[in-house]
Short mmCIF file of C-alpha atoms in Angstrom, two decimals:
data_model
loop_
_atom_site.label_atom_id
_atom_site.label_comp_id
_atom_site.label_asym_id
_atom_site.label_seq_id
_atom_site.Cartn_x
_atom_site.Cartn_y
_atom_site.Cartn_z
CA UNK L 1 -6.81 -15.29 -0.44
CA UNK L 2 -7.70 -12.61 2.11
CA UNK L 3 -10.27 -10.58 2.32
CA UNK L 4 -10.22 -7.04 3.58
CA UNK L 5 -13.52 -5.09 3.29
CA UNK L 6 -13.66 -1.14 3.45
CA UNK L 7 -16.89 0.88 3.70
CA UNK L 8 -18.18 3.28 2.40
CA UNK L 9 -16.48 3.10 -1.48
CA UNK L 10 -17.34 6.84 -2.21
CA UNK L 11 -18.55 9.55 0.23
CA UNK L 12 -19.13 13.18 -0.18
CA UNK L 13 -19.66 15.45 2.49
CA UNK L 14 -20.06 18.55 4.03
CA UNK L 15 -17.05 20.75 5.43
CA UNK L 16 -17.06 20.35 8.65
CA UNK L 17 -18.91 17.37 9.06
CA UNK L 18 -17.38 13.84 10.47
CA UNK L 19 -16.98 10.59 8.21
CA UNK L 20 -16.32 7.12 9.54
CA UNK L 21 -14.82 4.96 7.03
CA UNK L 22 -14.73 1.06 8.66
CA UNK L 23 -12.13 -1.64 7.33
CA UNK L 24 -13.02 -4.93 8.09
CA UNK L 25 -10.66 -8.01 7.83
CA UNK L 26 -13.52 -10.92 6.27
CA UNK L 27 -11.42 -14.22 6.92
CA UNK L 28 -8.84 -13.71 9.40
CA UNK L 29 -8.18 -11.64 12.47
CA UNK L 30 -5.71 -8.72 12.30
CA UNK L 31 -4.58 -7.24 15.70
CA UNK L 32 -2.51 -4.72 13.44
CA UNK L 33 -4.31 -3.02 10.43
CA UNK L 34 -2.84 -0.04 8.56
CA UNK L 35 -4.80 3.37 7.05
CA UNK L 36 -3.15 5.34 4.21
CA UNK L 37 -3.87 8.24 2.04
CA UNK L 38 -3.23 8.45 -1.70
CA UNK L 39 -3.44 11.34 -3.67
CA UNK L 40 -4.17 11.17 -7.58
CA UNK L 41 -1.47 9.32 -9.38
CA UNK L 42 1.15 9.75 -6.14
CA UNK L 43 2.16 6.83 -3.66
CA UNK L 44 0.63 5.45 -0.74
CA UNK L 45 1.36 7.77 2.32
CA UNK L 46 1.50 5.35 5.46
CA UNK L 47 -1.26 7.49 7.85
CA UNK L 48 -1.08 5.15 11.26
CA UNK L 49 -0.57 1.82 12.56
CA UNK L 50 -4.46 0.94 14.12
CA UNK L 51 -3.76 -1.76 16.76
CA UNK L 52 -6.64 -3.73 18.33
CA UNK L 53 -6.91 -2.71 22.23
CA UNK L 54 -4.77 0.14 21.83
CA UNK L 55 -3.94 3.24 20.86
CA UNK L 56 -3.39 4.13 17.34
CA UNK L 57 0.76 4.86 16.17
CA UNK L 58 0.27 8.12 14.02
CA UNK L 59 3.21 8.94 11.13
CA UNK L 60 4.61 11.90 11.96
CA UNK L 61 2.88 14.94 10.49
CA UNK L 62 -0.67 13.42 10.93
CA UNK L 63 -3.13 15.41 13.44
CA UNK L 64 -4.21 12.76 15.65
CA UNK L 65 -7.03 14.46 16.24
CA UNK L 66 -7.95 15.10 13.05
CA UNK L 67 -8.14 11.49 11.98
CA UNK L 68 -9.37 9.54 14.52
CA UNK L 69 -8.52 5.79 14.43
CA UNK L 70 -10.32 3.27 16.62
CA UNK L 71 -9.69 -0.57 16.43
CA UNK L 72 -11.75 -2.30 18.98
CA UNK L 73 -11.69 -5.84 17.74
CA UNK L 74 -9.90 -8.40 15.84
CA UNK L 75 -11.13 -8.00 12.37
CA UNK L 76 -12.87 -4.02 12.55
CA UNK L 77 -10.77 -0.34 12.62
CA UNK L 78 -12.29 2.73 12.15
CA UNK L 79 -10.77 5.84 10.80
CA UNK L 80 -13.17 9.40 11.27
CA UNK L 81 -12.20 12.42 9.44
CA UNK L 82 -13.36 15.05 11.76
CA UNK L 83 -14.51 18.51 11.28
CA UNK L 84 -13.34 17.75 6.87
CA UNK L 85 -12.33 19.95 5.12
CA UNK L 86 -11.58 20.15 1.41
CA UNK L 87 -8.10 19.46 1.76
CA UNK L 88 -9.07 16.05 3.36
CA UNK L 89 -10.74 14.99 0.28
CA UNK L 90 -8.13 11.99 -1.34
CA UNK L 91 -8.32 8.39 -1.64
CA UNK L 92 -8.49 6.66 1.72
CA UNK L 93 -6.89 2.68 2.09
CA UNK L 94 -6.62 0.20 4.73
CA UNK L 95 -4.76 -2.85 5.09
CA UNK L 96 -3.99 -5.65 7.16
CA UNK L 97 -1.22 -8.76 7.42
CA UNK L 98 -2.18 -12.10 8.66
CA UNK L 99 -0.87 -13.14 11.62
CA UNK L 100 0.89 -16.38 10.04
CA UNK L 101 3.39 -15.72 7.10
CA UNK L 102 6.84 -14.43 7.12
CA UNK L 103 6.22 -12.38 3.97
CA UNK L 104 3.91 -9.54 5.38
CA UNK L 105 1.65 -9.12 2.48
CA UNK L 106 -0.22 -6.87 2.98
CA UNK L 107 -4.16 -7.17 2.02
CA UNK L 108 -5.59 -4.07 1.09
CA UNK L 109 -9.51 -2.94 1.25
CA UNK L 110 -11.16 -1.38 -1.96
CA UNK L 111 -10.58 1.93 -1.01
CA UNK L 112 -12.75 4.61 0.24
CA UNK L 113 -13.04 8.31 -2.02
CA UNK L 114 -14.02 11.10 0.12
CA UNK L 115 -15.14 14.06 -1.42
CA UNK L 116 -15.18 17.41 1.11
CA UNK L 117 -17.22 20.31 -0.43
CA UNK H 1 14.38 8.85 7.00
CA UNK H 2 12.58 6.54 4.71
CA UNK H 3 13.11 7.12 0.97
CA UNK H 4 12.49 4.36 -1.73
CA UNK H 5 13.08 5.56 -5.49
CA UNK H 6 11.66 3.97 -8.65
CA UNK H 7 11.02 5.18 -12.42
CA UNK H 8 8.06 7.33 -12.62
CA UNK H 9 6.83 6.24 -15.73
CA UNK H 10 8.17 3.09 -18.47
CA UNK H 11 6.65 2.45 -21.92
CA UNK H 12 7.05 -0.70 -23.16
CA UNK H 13 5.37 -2.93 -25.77
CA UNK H 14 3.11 -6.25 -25.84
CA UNK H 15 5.19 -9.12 -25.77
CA UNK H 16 8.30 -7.21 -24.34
CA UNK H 17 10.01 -7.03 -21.19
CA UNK H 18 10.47 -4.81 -18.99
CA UNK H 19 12.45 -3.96 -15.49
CA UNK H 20 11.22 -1.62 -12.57
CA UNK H 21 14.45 -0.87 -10.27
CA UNK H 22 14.20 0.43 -6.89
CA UNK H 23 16.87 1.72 -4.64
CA UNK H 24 15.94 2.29 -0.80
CA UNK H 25 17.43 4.16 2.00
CA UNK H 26 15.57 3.25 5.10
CA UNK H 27 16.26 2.96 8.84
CA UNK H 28 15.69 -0.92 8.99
CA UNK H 29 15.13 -3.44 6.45
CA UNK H 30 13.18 -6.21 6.44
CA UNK H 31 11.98 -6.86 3.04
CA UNK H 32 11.53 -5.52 0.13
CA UNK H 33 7.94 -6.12 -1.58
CA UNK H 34 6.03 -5.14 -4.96
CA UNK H 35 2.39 -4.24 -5.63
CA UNK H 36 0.51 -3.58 -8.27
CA UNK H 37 -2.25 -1.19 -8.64
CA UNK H 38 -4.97 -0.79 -11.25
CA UNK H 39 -6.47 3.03 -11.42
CA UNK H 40 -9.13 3.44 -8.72
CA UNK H 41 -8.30 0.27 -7.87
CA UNK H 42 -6.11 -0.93 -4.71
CA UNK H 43 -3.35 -2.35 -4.83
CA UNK H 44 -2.35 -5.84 -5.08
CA UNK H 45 0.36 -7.96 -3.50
CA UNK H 46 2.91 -9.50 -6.18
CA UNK H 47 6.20 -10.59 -4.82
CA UNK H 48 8.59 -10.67 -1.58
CA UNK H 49 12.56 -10.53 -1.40
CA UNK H 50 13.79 -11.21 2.09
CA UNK H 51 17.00 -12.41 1.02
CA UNK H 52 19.28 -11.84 -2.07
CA UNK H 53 18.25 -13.46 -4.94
CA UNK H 54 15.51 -13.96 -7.50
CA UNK H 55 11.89 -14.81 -6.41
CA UNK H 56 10.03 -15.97 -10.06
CA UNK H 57 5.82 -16.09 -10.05
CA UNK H 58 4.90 -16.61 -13.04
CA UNK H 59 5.05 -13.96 -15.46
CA UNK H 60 6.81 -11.83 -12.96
CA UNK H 61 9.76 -12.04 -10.71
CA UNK H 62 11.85 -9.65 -8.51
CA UNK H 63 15.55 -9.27 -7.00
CA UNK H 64 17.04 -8.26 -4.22
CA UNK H 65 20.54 -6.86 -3.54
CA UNK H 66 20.77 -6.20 0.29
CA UNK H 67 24.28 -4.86 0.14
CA UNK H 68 23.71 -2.27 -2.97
CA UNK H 69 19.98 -1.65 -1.17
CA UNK H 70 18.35 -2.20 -4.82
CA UNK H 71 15.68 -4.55 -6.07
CA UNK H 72 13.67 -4.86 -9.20
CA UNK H 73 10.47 -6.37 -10.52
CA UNK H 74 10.91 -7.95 -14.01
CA UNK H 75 7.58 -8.21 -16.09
CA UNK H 76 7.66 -10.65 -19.02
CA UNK H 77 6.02 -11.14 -21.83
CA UNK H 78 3.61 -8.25 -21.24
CA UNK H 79 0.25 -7.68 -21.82
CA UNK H 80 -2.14 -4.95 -22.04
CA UNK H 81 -4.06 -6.05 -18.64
CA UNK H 82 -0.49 -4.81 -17.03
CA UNK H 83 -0.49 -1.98 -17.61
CA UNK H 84 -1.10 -0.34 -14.04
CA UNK H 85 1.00 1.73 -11.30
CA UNK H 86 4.01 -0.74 -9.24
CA UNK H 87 5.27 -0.33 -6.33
CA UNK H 88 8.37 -1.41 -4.23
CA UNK H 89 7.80 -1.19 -0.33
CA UNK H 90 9.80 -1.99 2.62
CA UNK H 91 9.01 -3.23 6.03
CA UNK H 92 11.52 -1.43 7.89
CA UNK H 93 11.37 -3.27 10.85
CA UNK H 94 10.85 -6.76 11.66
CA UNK H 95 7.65 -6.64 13.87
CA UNK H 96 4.75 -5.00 12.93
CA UNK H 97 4.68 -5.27 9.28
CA UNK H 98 4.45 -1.41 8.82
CA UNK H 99 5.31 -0.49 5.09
CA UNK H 100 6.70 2.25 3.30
CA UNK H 101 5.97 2.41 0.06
CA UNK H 102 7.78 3.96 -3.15
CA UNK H 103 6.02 6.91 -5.32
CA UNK H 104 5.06 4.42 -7.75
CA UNK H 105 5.73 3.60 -11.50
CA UNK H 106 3.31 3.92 -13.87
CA UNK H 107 3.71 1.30 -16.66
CA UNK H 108 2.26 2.08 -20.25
CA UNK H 109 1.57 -1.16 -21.93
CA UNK H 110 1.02 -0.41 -26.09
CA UNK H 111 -0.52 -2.89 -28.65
#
């Protein structure tokens, strides 16, 4: 199956600091990858839509400049957390579709736990 | 809006059988999908309804009613490894692929 890689799996940092978490798509190319946000035992809140040579689509109610999204290739997007602050801290996913398929599974990364203190 | 609506939690024995409904009130429908997620884990792609019907993998299958906007996800004979959070989601559009996912339903699997 697909293979979607996110990086780093746990990071703590300081407030106000910057963290780049990086979602890689292993096996195929994605020109559309998706970042969410999951709280503790809640659902998966879509964030944006990260599309390769573009601008990222933000949900409504997410600072675009707070979480800055950057997908400038086929199979990497970027999502930085700027100035963090403890209420940033949460379970951070991304997730891409192959381009083939008329299911739209969706193949998610492991996951990245940021911890702002 | 987008609203999808599923159990919170279900209980349910080894061995047993057990449904997970969802009922969803979206702009657009495309699809109605299930995931499952271990904790600290992410979650993991199970099954697909585009049309009405039944779609049976394995152990699991899942229905779709387009015209009541309701699906489920049927888990037989379970076992202890199930026991995790599902998930309906929608793509509510037909381009894109951009899902909406449900809150989630916990399922307690007991010896």
């Amino acid at each position: 199956g697909a293979v979607v890689s996110q990086h780093p799996s746990w990071v703590i940092c300081k407030s106000g600091t910057s963290v780049k978490i990086e979602c890689r798509s292993l096996d195929f190319q994605a020109t559309t990858m998706f970042w969410y946000r999951q709280f503790p035992k809640q659902s998966l809140m879509l964030m944006a839509t990260s599309n390769e040579g573009s601008k990222a689509t933000y949900e409504q109610g997410v600072e675009k400049d707070k979480f800055l999204i950057n997908h400038a290739s086929l199979t990497l997007s970027t999502l930085t957390v700027t100035s963090a602050h403890p209420e940033d801290s949460s379970f951070y996913i991304c997730s891409a579709h192959r381009l083939q398929g008329s299911t739209g599974e969706l193949f998610f990364g492991e996951g990245s736990r940021l911890t702002v203190l | 809006g987008q609203s999808l609506e599923q159990p919170s939690e279900v209980t349910a024995v080894e061995g047993a059988i057990v449904q997970i409904n969802c009922t969803y009130q979206t702009s657009g429908f495309y699809g109605l999908s299930w995931y499952q997620q271990h904790d600290g884990g992410a979650p993991t792609f199970l099954s697909y309804n585009g049309l009405d019907g039944l779609e049976e993998t394995g152990r699991f299958s899942s229905f779709l009613s387009r015209s009541d906007s309701y699906g489920y996800l049927l888990l037989q004979e379970l076992q202890m490894k199930d026991s995790a959070s599902y998930f309906c989601a929608v793509r509510p559009h037909r381009g894109g692929f951009k899902t909406i996912f449900g809150a989630g339903t916990r399922l307690f699997v007991k010896a």
